Amino acid sequence: MTESADDAGVFRALADPTRRQILEDLRGGELAAGEIASRFSISAPSISRHLGVLKGAGLVAERRDGNRILYSLVEDRLATSVGRFLSAVCPEQIVLRHTKWRTDAARGARDEESNA
């Protein structure tokens, strides 16, 4: 599978707001399928289908713990796919964001030193 076809699955998975919310919820760490389902007003089978799409796109990983299935975010996969797209569409913005972040971080460190 080509990178662009592989990334297409990521963007299809990200197209749904429920799946994006699941990814946000997983930022805090691993969650059981039941815990994820309890956060939504839709049925558990619907959440299971959403998790299947996210897993198929490589955005979440699952592991069994007894009779529970635990899900976790695959951060590198998401960052790589979105980063590759942003680099192709607006490469100068990547440089500007990175530079701004480093400049802001350095400025914050200097401000803390001067206030100490």
XYZ file of C-alpha atoms in Angstrom, residues 7 10-11 14 23 57-60 73-88 94 97:
27
model
C -2.852 8.097 4.887
C -6.302 7.936 8.526
C -8.191 10.894 7.091
C -10.650 11.415 11.281
C -8.811 9.851 20.007
C -6.381 3.064 10.202
C -3.614 2.307 12.695
C -4.632 5.140 15.018
C -5.417 2.957 18.032
C -3.662 6.023 21.027
C -0.930 5.397 18.441
C 0.416 8.945 18.515
C 3.226 8.401 16.018
C 0.821 7.179 13.350
C -1.415 10.210 13.700
C 1.504 12.653 13.795
C 3.222 11.079 10.793
C 0.125 11.049 8.592
C -1.037 14.551 9.432
C 2.531 15.877 9.354
C 3.161 14.404 5.911
C -0.007 16.086 4.616
C 0.860 19.446 6.181
C 4.406 19.271 4.849
C 3.071 18.744 1.332
C 5.600 23.726 9.669
C 5.144 26.808 13.898
